[in-house]
Short mmCIF file of C-alpha atoms and ligand atoms in Angstrom, two decimals:
data_model
loop_
_atom_site.label_atom_id
_atom_site.label_comp_id
_atom_site.label_asym_id
_atom_site.label_seq_id
_atom_site.Cartn_x
_atom_site.Cartn_y
_atom_site.Cartn_z
CA MET S 162 -1.45 -132.91 -92.21
CA SER S 163 0.86 -129.79 -91.79
CA GLU S 164 2.77 -132.08 -89.88
CA THR S 165 3.73 -134.58 -93.03
CA LEU S 166 4.08 -131.31 -94.96
CA HIS S 167 7.26 -130.03 -92.61
CA THR S 168 8.82 -133.50 -91.79
CA THR S 169 8.83 -134.48 -95.45
CA SER S 170 9.35 -131.44 -97.22
CA ALA S 171 12.39 -130.00 -98.46
CA VAL S 172 12.25 -126.33 -97.40
CA MET S 173 14.52 -125.67 -94.10
CA ASN S 174 12.44 -125.95 -91.14
CA THR S 175 12.91 -121.81 -90.22
CA TYR S 176 9.45 -121.03 -89.16
CA ASN S 177 6.86 -122.26 -86.85
CA ARG S 178 4.13 -122.04 -89.78
CA PHE S 179 0.57 -122.04 -88.85
CA PRO S 180 -1.27 -125.01 -89.86
CA ILE S 181 -2.90 -123.45 -93.26
CA THR S 182 -1.99 -123.16 -96.75
CA ILE S 183 -3.00 -119.59 -98.09
CA VAL S 184 -3.96 -119.59 -102.31
CA LYS S 185 -5.39 -116.64 -102.30
CA GLY S 186 -5.82 -112.56 -101.09
CA LYS S 187 -8.05 -110.01 -102.13
CA GLY S 188 -8.55 -107.14 -99.18
CA SER S 189 -8.89 -107.96 -96.14
CA TYR S 190 -9.40 -111.48 -96.81
CA VAL S 191 -7.12 -114.43 -97.86
CA TRP S 192 -8.58 -117.74 -98.65
CA SER S 193 -6.66 -121.37 -97.88
CA ASP S 194 -6.73 -124.53 -100.03
CA ASN S 195 -9.58 -125.78 -98.64
CA GLY S 196 -11.49 -123.07 -99.58
CA ALA S 197 -11.69 -121.35 -95.94
CA GLN S 198 -12.12 -117.50 -95.64
CA TYR S 199 -9.97 -115.73 -93.29
CA LEU S 200 -10.17 -112.19 -92.04
CA ASP S 201 -6.16 -111.49 -92.26
CA TYR S 202 -5.30 -109.58 -89.53
CA THR S 203 -1.54 -109.98 -90.08
CA SER S 204 -1.20 -107.85 -93.59
CA GLY S 205 2.01 -110.29 -94.01
CA ILE S 206 3.41 -108.80 -91.11
CA ALA S 207 2.97 -105.06 -91.61
CA THR S 208 3.29 -105.69 -95.42
CA CYS S 209 0.22 -105.97 -97.20
CA ASN S 210 -0.77 -102.77 -95.91
CA LEU S 211 -3.14 -102.06 -98.77
CA GLY S 212 -4.63 -105.11 -98.40
CA HIS S 213 -4.15 -108.27 -100.31
CA VAL S 214 -3.56 -107.45 -104.58
CA PRO S 215 -4.71 -104.04 -104.10
CA GLU S 216 -5.83 -103.17 -107.82
CA TYR S 217 -3.64 -99.92 -108.52
CA VAL S 218 -0.46 -101.66 -107.43
CA GLN S 219 -1.53 -104.61 -109.59
CA VAL S 220 -2.28 -102.42 -112.67
CA LYS S 221 0.81 -100.89 -112.69
CA VAL S 222 2.76 -103.79 -111.76
CA LYS S 223 1.35 -105.86 -114.84
CA ASN S 224 1.82 -102.88 -117.47
CA GLN S 225 5.39 -102.52 -116.20
CA LEU S 226 5.60 -106.60 -116.46
CA ASP S 227 5.22 -106.06 -120.12
CA LEU S 228 7.50 -103.73 -120.39
CA LEU S 229 11.38 -104.42 -118.26
CA TRP S 230 11.84 -106.36 -115.32
CA HIS S 231 15.52 -105.78 -114.95
CA CYS S 232 18.18 -103.80 -116.26
CA SER S 233 21.10 -103.69 -113.32
CA ASN S 234 21.84 -100.42 -111.46
CA LEU S 235 24.78 -99.61 -114.55
CA PHE S 236 21.57 -97.83 -116.31
CA GLU S 237 19.58 -94.76 -115.35
CA ILE S 238 15.95 -96.25 -113.85
CA PRO S 239 13.73 -93.53 -113.98
CA ALA S 240 11.42 -95.31 -111.42
CA GLN S 241 14.04 -95.33 -109.08
CA GLN S 242 14.44 -91.73 -109.34
CA GLU S 243 10.35 -91.13 -109.49
CA LEU S 244 9.91 -93.13 -106.13
CA ALA S 245 13.12 -91.54 -104.40
CA GLN S 246 11.09 -88.06 -105.36
CA LEU S 247 8.35 -89.59 -103.78
CA LEU S 248 10.04 -90.18 -100.59
CA VAL S 249 11.88 -87.49 -100.08
CA ASP S 250 9.06 -84.76 -100.75
CA ASN S 251 6.75 -86.40 -98.08
CA SER S 252 9.68 -86.68 -95.59
CA CYS S 253 12.37 -84.66 -94.07
CA PHE S 254 14.97 -86.52 -95.84
CA GLU S 255 16.64 -85.81 -99.07
CA LYS S 256 18.14 -88.85 -100.97
CA ALA S 257 17.15 -92.80 -101.00
CA PHE S 258 18.83 -95.52 -102.03
CA PHE S 259 17.05 -99.00 -103.03
CA CYS S 260 17.26 -102.44 -101.70
CA ASN S 261 15.16 -105.38 -101.27
CA SER S 262 14.44 -106.33 -97.87
CA GLY S 263 14.41 -104.76 -94.08
CA ALA S 264 17.59 -106.42 -93.11
CA GLU S 265 19.60 -105.10 -96.05
CA ALA S 266 17.83 -101.38 -95.55
CA ASN S 267 19.55 -101.97 -91.85
CA GLU S 268 22.72 -102.95 -93.35
CA ALA S 269 23.39 -100.50 -95.24
CA ALA S 270 22.17 -97.52 -92.72
CA ILE S 271 24.80 -99.78 -90.14
CA LYS S 272 27.52 -99.24 -93.36
CA ILE S 273 26.89 -95.84 -94.11
CA ALA S 274 26.85 -94.55 -90.25
CA LYS S 275 30.41 -96.14 -89.95
CA LYS S 276 31.82 -94.56 -92.74
CA TYR S 277 29.80 -90.99 -92.05
CA ALA S 278 31.93 -90.69 -88.64
CA LYS S 279 35.25 -91.50 -90.96
CA ASP S 280 34.20 -89.26 -93.69
CA HIS S 281 34.05 -86.63 -90.52
CA GLY S 282 36.87 -87.18 -88.41
CA ASN S 283 35.10 -89.36 -86.06
CA GLY S 284 37.22 -92.28 -87.21
CA LYS S 285 37.03 -93.26 -82.99
CA ARG S 286 33.37 -93.33 -83.51
CA VAL S 287 32.54 -96.91 -84.57
CA GLU S 288 29.89 -98.37 -82.21
CA ILE S 289 26.23 -98.62 -82.89
CA VAL S 290 23.52 -98.29 -80.00
CA THR S 291 20.67 -100.21 -80.34
CA PHE S 292 17.85 -101.00 -77.77
CA SER S 293 16.59 -103.82 -75.34
CA HIS S 294 13.73 -105.91 -77.11
CA SER S 295 14.76 -104.29 -80.76
CA PHE S 296 14.14 -106.09 -83.58
CA HIS S 297 16.76 -105.35 -86.96
CA GLY S 298 17.08 -108.43 -89.17
CA ARG S 299 18.66 -111.89 -89.88
CA THR S 300 21.50 -111.18 -91.13
CA GLY S 301 25.22 -110.48 -89.49
CA SER S 302 25.07 -107.28 -88.58
CA THR S 303 21.27 -106.78 -88.11
CA MET S 304 21.45 -109.60 -85.68
CA ALA S 305 24.20 -108.51 -83.84
CA ALA S 306 22.44 -105.14 -84.47
CA THR S 307 19.19 -106.89 -82.34
CA ALA S 308 19.35 -106.78 -79.17
CA GLN S 309 17.71 -110.16 -77.84
CA THR S 310 20.27 -112.73 -76.84
CA LYS S 311 17.79 -115.02 -77.75
CA ILE S 312 18.23 -113.92 -81.63
CA HIS S 313 22.52 -114.92 -80.89
CA GLU S 314 21.83 -118.07 -79.59
CA GLY S 315 24.47 -120.54 -81.34
CA PHE S 316 25.61 -117.80 -83.68
CA THR S 317 29.06 -116.42 -81.80
CA PRO S 318 31.04 -114.68 -82.45
CA LEU S 319 28.47 -111.75 -83.45
CA THR S 320 29.48 -108.96 -86.04
CA PRO S 321 31.21 -106.10 -83.44
CA GLY S 322 30.21 -102.72 -82.63
CA PHE S 323 27.02 -103.01 -81.30
CA ARG S 324 26.21 -101.51 -78.17
CA TYR S 325 22.85 -102.74 -76.11
CA LEU S 326 21.04 -100.06 -73.74
CA THR S 327 17.35 -100.00 -72.17
CA LEU S 328 14.45 -98.60 -74.12
CA ASN S 329 12.53 -95.06 -73.00
CA ASP S 330 15.55 -95.44 -69.93
CA SER S 331 16.89 -92.11 -68.52
CA ASN S 332 20.32 -93.65 -67.52
CA ALA S 333 20.62 -95.00 -70.91
CA LEU S 334 20.56 -91.15 -72.40
CA LYS S 335 23.56 -90.84 -70.27
CA GLU S 336 25.79 -93.62 -71.69
CA ILE S 337 24.55 -92.72 -75.40
CA ASP S 338 27.77 -91.12 -75.93
CA ASN S 339 31.01 -92.89 -74.83
CA GLY S 340 33.44 -90.85 -77.53
CA LYS S 341 32.68 -93.93 -79.52
CA THR S 342 28.99 -94.10 -80.89
CA ALA S 343 28.70 -93.09 -84.17
CA ALA S 344 25.04 -93.56 -84.77
CA VAL S 345 22.00 -94.94 -82.71
CA LEU S 346 19.59 -97.48 -84.32
CA LEU S 347 16.16 -97.47 -83.11
CA GLU S 348 12.42 -98.89 -83.79
CA LEU S 349 9.77 -95.69 -82.79
CA VAL S 350 7.49 -98.88 -81.82
CA GLN S 351 8.67 -101.89 -81.24
CA GLY S 352 7.45 -104.43 -83.66
CA GLU S 353 8.46 -108.07 -82.88
CA GLY S 354 9.74 -106.96 -79.50
CA GLY S 355 6.42 -106.75 -78.18
CA VAL S 356 4.53 -103.26 -79.70
CA ASN S 357 6.23 -101.23 -77.25
CA PRO S 358 6.23 -97.55 -78.56
CA VAL S 359 8.97 -94.82 -77.91
CA ASP S 360 8.50 -91.96 -75.14
CA ILE S 361 8.30 -88.98 -77.20
CA SER S 362 10.15 -86.74 -74.47
CA TRP S 363 12.83 -89.68 -74.24
CA ILE S 364 13.50 -89.71 -78.00
CA LYS S 365 13.05 -85.79 -78.19
CA GLN S 366 16.35 -86.07 -75.37
CA LEU S 367 17.79 -88.67 -77.82
CA GLU S 368 17.69 -86.72 -80.79
CA THR S 369 19.02 -83.34 -78.83
CA ILE S 370 22.25 -85.96 -77.24
CA CYS S 371 23.35 -86.97 -81.25
CA LYS S 372 22.83 -83.47 -82.62
CA GLN S 373 25.41 -82.75 -80.17
CA HIS S 374 28.09 -85.36 -80.82
CA ASP S 375 27.01 -85.63 -84.56
CA ILE S 376 25.87 -89.18 -83.53
CA LEU S 377 23.75 -90.28 -86.44
CA LEU S 378 19.49 -90.75 -85.10
CA MET S 379 18.33 -93.87 -87.40
CA VAL S 380 15.09 -94.79 -87.21
CA ASP S 381 13.93 -98.52 -88.67
CA GLU S 382 10.64 -98.11 -90.35
CA ILE S 383 10.83 -101.31 -91.84
CA GLN S 384 7.36 -102.08 -89.83
CA THR S 385 5.96 -98.65 -88.32
CA GLY S 386 6.29 -96.72 -91.88
CA ILE S 387 4.35 -96.40 -94.75
CA GLY S 388 1.50 -95.45 -92.77
CA ARG S 389 1.05 -98.11 -90.22
CA THR S 390 1.00 -95.65 -87.50
CA GLY S 391 -1.11 -93.42 -89.01
CA SER S 392 1.48 -91.53 -90.74
CA LEU S 393 3.28 -92.01 -93.86
CA PHE S 394 6.12 -92.21 -91.79
CA SER S 395 6.04 -93.11 -87.76
CA TYR S 396 8.72 -89.98 -86.83
CA GLU S 397 6.58 -87.51 -87.84
CA GLN S 398 4.24 -87.98 -84.46
CA TYR S 399 7.25 -87.68 -82.38
CA GLY S 400 8.53 -84.42 -83.35
CA ILE S 401 11.89 -85.41 -84.54
CA GLU S 402 14.08 -85.18 -87.67
CA PRO S 403 16.25 -88.28 -87.90
CA ASP S 404 19.38 -88.73 -90.06
CA VAL S 405 18.33 -91.92 -91.33
CA MET S 406 15.39 -93.79 -91.71
CA THR S 407 15.35 -97.76 -93.13
CA LEU S 408 11.98 -99.08 -94.87
CA ALA S 409 10.69 -102.35 -96.31
CA LYS S 410 7.77 -104.28 -95.27
CA GLY S 411 4.49 -101.94 -96.96
CA LEU S 412 6.97 -99.90 -99.27
CA GLY S 413 5.91 -102.33 -102.30
CA SER S 414 2.70 -104.00 -101.00
CA GLY S 415 4.05 -107.30 -100.93
CA ILE S 416 6.60 -107.41 -103.20
CA ALA S 417 10.11 -106.89 -102.08
CA ILE S 418 11.91 -103.72 -101.71
CA GLY S 419 13.56 -101.76 -99.12
CA ALA S 420 15.28 -98.37 -99.09
CA LEU S 421 17.68 -96.30 -97.28
CA VAL S 422 16.53 -92.66 -97.05
CA VAL S 423 19.08 -89.99 -95.44
CA LYS S 424 19.80 -86.25 -95.25
CA GLU S 425 21.90 -84.96 -97.94
CA PRO S 426 25.20 -84.99 -95.52
CA VAL S 427 24.74 -88.39 -94.76
CA ALA S 428 23.79 -89.52 -98.68
CA GLU S 429 27.40 -87.73 -99.56
CA SER S 430 29.09 -90.97 -97.54
CA PHE S 431 28.34 -93.28 -100.28
CA GLN S 432 29.70 -92.80 -103.37
CA PRO S 433 30.12 -95.37 -106.50
CA GLY S 434 32.13 -98.22 -105.09
CA THR S 435 30.70 -98.15 -101.50
CA HIS S 436 27.31 -99.63 -101.77
CA GLY S 437 25.27 -101.54 -104.29
CA SER S 438 22.74 -104.39 -104.80
CA THR S 439 22.26 -106.20 -108.17
CA PHE S 440 18.28 -106.62 -107.58
CA GLY S 441 17.54 -103.31 -105.47
CA GLY S 442 16.05 -100.74 -107.10
CA ASN S 443 14.67 -102.88 -110.10
CA PRO S 444 11.56 -101.44 -112.10
CA ILE S 445 8.83 -104.65 -110.87
CA ALA S 446 9.90 -103.34 -106.78
CA MET S 447 9.89 -99.77 -108.16
CA THR S 448 6.71 -99.41 -109.56
CA ALA S 449 5.02 -101.29 -106.75
CA GLY S 450 6.61 -98.22 -104.43
CA ILE S 451 5.56 -95.65 -106.35
CA ALA S 452 1.63 -96.79 -106.49
CA THR S 453 2.01 -98.01 -102.87
CA ILE S 454 2.95 -94.18 -101.77
CA GLU S 455 0.60 -92.63 -104.50
CA THR S 456 -2.01 -94.29 -102.63
CA LEU S 457 -1.44 -93.20 -99.36
CA LEU S 458 -0.71 -89.56 -100.37
CA GLU S 459 -4.48 -90.21 -101.80
CA GLU S 460 -6.61 -87.10 -99.65
CA GLU S 461 -8.19 -88.78 -96.62
CA PHE S 462 -6.35 -92.01 -96.78
CA LEU S 463 -3.88 -91.51 -93.32
CA SER S 464 -6.88 -89.45 -91.59
CA ASP S 465 -8.79 -92.75 -92.27
CA VAL S 466 -6.40 -94.65 -90.66
CA GLY S 467 -6.60 -92.51 -87.74
CA ARG S 468 -10.00 -92.90 -87.10
CA LYS S 469 -9.73 -96.55 -87.87
CA SER S 470 -7.22 -96.41 -85.02
CA GLU S 471 -9.42 -94.64 -82.60
CA TRP S 472 -12.37 -96.88 -83.02
CA LEU S 473 -10.24 -99.83 -82.42
CA ILE S 474 -8.10 -98.90 -79.43
CA THR S 475 -11.25 -97.72 -77.72
CA SER S 476 -13.18 -101.09 -78.44
CA LEU S 477 -10.39 -102.66 -77.39
CA LYS S 478 -9.81 -100.77 -74.00
CA LYS S 479 -13.68 -101.17 -73.57
CA LEU S 480 -12.71 -104.83 -73.64
CA GLN S 481 -9.86 -104.95 -71.29
CA GLU S 482 -12.29 -103.18 -68.81
CA SER S 483 -14.73 -106.34 -69.01
CA TYR S 484 -12.45 -109.14 -69.18
CA SER S 485 -9.79 -110.11 -66.96
CA SER S 486 -7.26 -111.69 -69.29
CA ILE S 487 -6.28 -108.53 -71.17
CA GLU S 488 -3.73 -106.26 -69.33
CA GLU S 489 -2.72 -103.69 -71.24
CA ILE S 490 -3.53 -102.37 -75.12
CA ARG S 491 -0.36 -100.60 -76.48
CA GLY S 492 0.31 -99.07 -79.88
CA LEU S 493 0.05 -96.54 -82.71
CA GLY S 494 -1.85 -96.09 -85.78
CA LEU S 495 -3.21 -99.81 -86.71
CA LEU S 496 0.14 -101.29 -85.38
CA ILE S 497 -1.63 -102.86 -82.02
CA GLY S 498 -0.54 -104.81 -79.15
CA VAL S 499 -2.52 -106.41 -76.67
CA GLN S 500 -0.42 -107.73 -73.55
CA MET S 501 -2.50 -111.28 -72.38
CA THR S 502 -2.43 -112.50 -68.99
CA ASP S 503 -1.07 -115.88 -70.63
CA ALA S 504 0.64 -117.43 -73.46
CA THR S 505 -0.99 -116.20 -77.13
CA GLY S 506 -0.61 -119.77 -78.87
CA ASN S 507 -4.59 -120.61 -77.86
CA TRP S 508 -5.45 -117.30 -78.52
CA ILE S 509 -4.00 -117.28 -82.19
CA ALA S 510 -5.46 -120.37 -82.62
CA LYS S 511 -8.70 -120.04 -81.41
CA PHE S 512 -8.55 -116.36 -83.52
CA ARG S 513 -8.15 -118.41 -86.59
CA GLU S 514 -11.38 -120.98 -85.88
CA LYS S 515 -13.63 -118.19 -85.66
CA GLY S 516 -11.74 -117.26 -89.30
CA ILE S 517 -9.58 -114.61 -88.29
CA LEU S 518 -5.71 -114.16 -88.24
CA VAL S 519 -3.46 -112.69 -85.69
CA LEU S 520 -0.18 -112.72 -84.48
CA SER S 521 2.21 -112.68 -81.85
CA ALA S 522 5.04 -110.27 -80.43
CA GLY S 523 7.21 -111.02 -77.80
CA GLU S 524 5.59 -112.24 -74.53
CA ASN S 525 1.59 -113.21 -74.35
CA VAL S 526 1.58 -110.27 -76.77
CA LEU S 527 -1.47 -110.48 -79.25
CA ARG S 528 -0.28 -108.16 -82.39
CA ILE S 529 -3.42 -106.73 -84.20
CA LEU S 530 -2.13 -105.57 -87.60
CA PRO S 531 -5.10 -104.79 -89.91
CA PRO S 532 -4.74 -103.80 -93.55
CA LEU S 533 -4.87 -100.19 -93.53
CA THR S 534 -7.82 -100.25 -95.96
CA THR S 535 -9.81 -102.51 -93.64
CA THR S 536 -13.26 -101.56 -93.38
CA LYS S 537 -15.94 -100.89 -90.01
CA GLU S 538 -17.66 -103.68 -90.83
CA GLU S 539 -14.32 -105.67 -90.52
CA LEU S 540 -13.05 -104.34 -87.36
CA GLU S 541 -16.35 -104.81 -86.00
CA GLN S 542 -16.44 -108.13 -86.83
CA PHE S 543 -12.93 -108.65 -85.20
CA ILE S 544 -14.31 -106.96 -82.01
CA ALA S 545 -17.42 -109.73 -81.68
CA ALA S 546 -15.09 -112.15 -81.79
CA PHE S 547 -12.44 -111.59 -79.69
CA GLN S 548 -15.46 -110.53 -76.93
CA GLU S 549 -16.79 -114.01 -77.70
CA LEU S 550 -13.25 -115.25 -77.14
CA LEU S 551 -13.15 -113.57 -73.72
CA ILE S 552 -16.18 -114.80 -72.41
CA GLU S 553 -15.42 -118.49 -73.21
CA ASN S 554 -12.34 -118.24 -71.77
CA ASP S 555 -13.85 -116.63 -68.76
CA SER S 556 -16.47 -119.14 -68.59
CA GLN S 557 -13.96 -121.94 -68.52
CA THR S 558 -11.21 -121.01 -66.31
CA SER S 559 -14.25 -120.13 -63.90
CA ILE S 560 -15.25 -123.64 -63.97
C1 PLP T 279 10.49 -107.21 -90.42
C2 PLP T 279 11.48 -106.17 -89.47
C3 PLP T 279 13.06 -106.34 -90.18
C4 PLP T 279 13.45 -107.52 -91.44
O1 PLP T 279 13.01 -107.08 -92.37
P1 PLP T 279 13.36 -108.10 -93.65
O2 PLP T 279 12.96 -107.79 -94.90
O3 PLP T 279 12.61 -109.65 -92.66
O4 PLP T 279 14.70 -108.46 -93.48
C5 PLP T 279 13.70 -105.48 -89.46
N1 PLP T 279 13.17 -104.37 -88.77
C6 PLP T 279 12.17 -104.01 -88.33
C7 PLP T 279 11.46 -102.91 -87.24
C8 PLP T 279 10.78 -105.23 -88.69
O5 PLP T 279 10.00 -105.51 -88.57
#
C-alpha cells in the first residue's frame, strides 16, 4: 500500500518512509491508521523529548492559539524575551535569536561567525572547520558544513568556506588554526553520523586552541540539547564553555522552532538589518519552548533521565555480552547508538513487527531515542523485545 502511496503521491520523494501511517500520539506511544500501537523510541528524531502531546505544553499552546498566532518581529514579543531569559539563565550564554529549524539556526551561527571575525579585526578569518561524519542540515551552507560526501553529491559547487577535519583526532587539533579559521562547528555527540561522542580531553584542547586565536567554538546541540544527553545542554558534561550554541529539535516538543544562543560579545555582531526571520520567535513556538524548558527544569526531571540512561546502557551492555550481533554501545543520556555487525534495516523492521519504533544512524548503527519521559516498564519492554530478536537472529544464523 505504501508503494502505491509513494508513486501516486504529489509529495516529493525525499524520504525513505517506513510503511506505517501514524495518526495519533500520546506519551511514549503512537498509533497507526489501522489502530496498531507502537512504543516510539524515535521521538520524532529527538524532537518529542517530552513524549507525544505533553499536556503541560499542550494546554499552554492551546491558550496561546486563542490569543495571538503571529505579529512579526517588528513588534515586541514578550514570550521571546521569556524563552531567551530561560535559555540564558540556565546556560553559559547571554543572548538568543529565534528561528524555525535546525538548519536555520546553523545558518545563523555560520553568518555570525563570519561577521564576528570581521568585527574583531580578523577579516582574513573566513573559514569554518567542521568534522568527519557530522550533520548540520540540508540548506546550502549547512549541507556544505556537513562533512559527508554522500550529502554533497549532485549539489556542487558547494558554498565555499568550510574545511573538514577528523573528529577526536589529535592531528586535527594542529590544523585548527591556519590563520583563516573563524569558527569551529561540531556536535558533542554526532547524531546522524552514527552516535559518536566527542572525547572530553580532545574537546578541552580544542577549546583552548579556539580561545588562543579568538576562533569561535560553536556547538550544534540541535540533537544533543534539551535534556537528550541527560543535562539540559550537552556541553555542560564536557566542562567547556562554547561561544555559540544552536538548538532546534526538542526545544518546542514538536512545534517548529530553532535558536542561536551566544555569548554577549558574539551577540554584538548581529544588529538590525544583519539577520532576521519572518516566523522565527512567533508566539506559538515560543510558548511551546517555554513550557518545554520549564518541564525540563522541574526537580528530578534530568536526574531521572540519568537514571534511565544508566539502566538502559547497562541492560544493552548485558545483551552485548551474550549476543554476537552487537558490536558496541555508544552514546550519552538517552541518545544511544547500538553498533550491529550487519545492516540495521532488518532489525528496524523486526522491532516494528514487535510494536517498537527505532532508527538507524550511519552504517550498521541502531539509534535508540526514547522520550525522556519514558518509564522503567517501557524500557524493560524494549530490552525484552531486543533480546527476543537477538535470540531469533542467532537461531537463524546457526542453521
Ligand atoms: C536535525 C539536525 C539538524 C538539522 O535540523 P533541521 O531542523 O532538520 O533543519 C542539524 N544538526 C543536527 C545535529 C541535527 O540533528
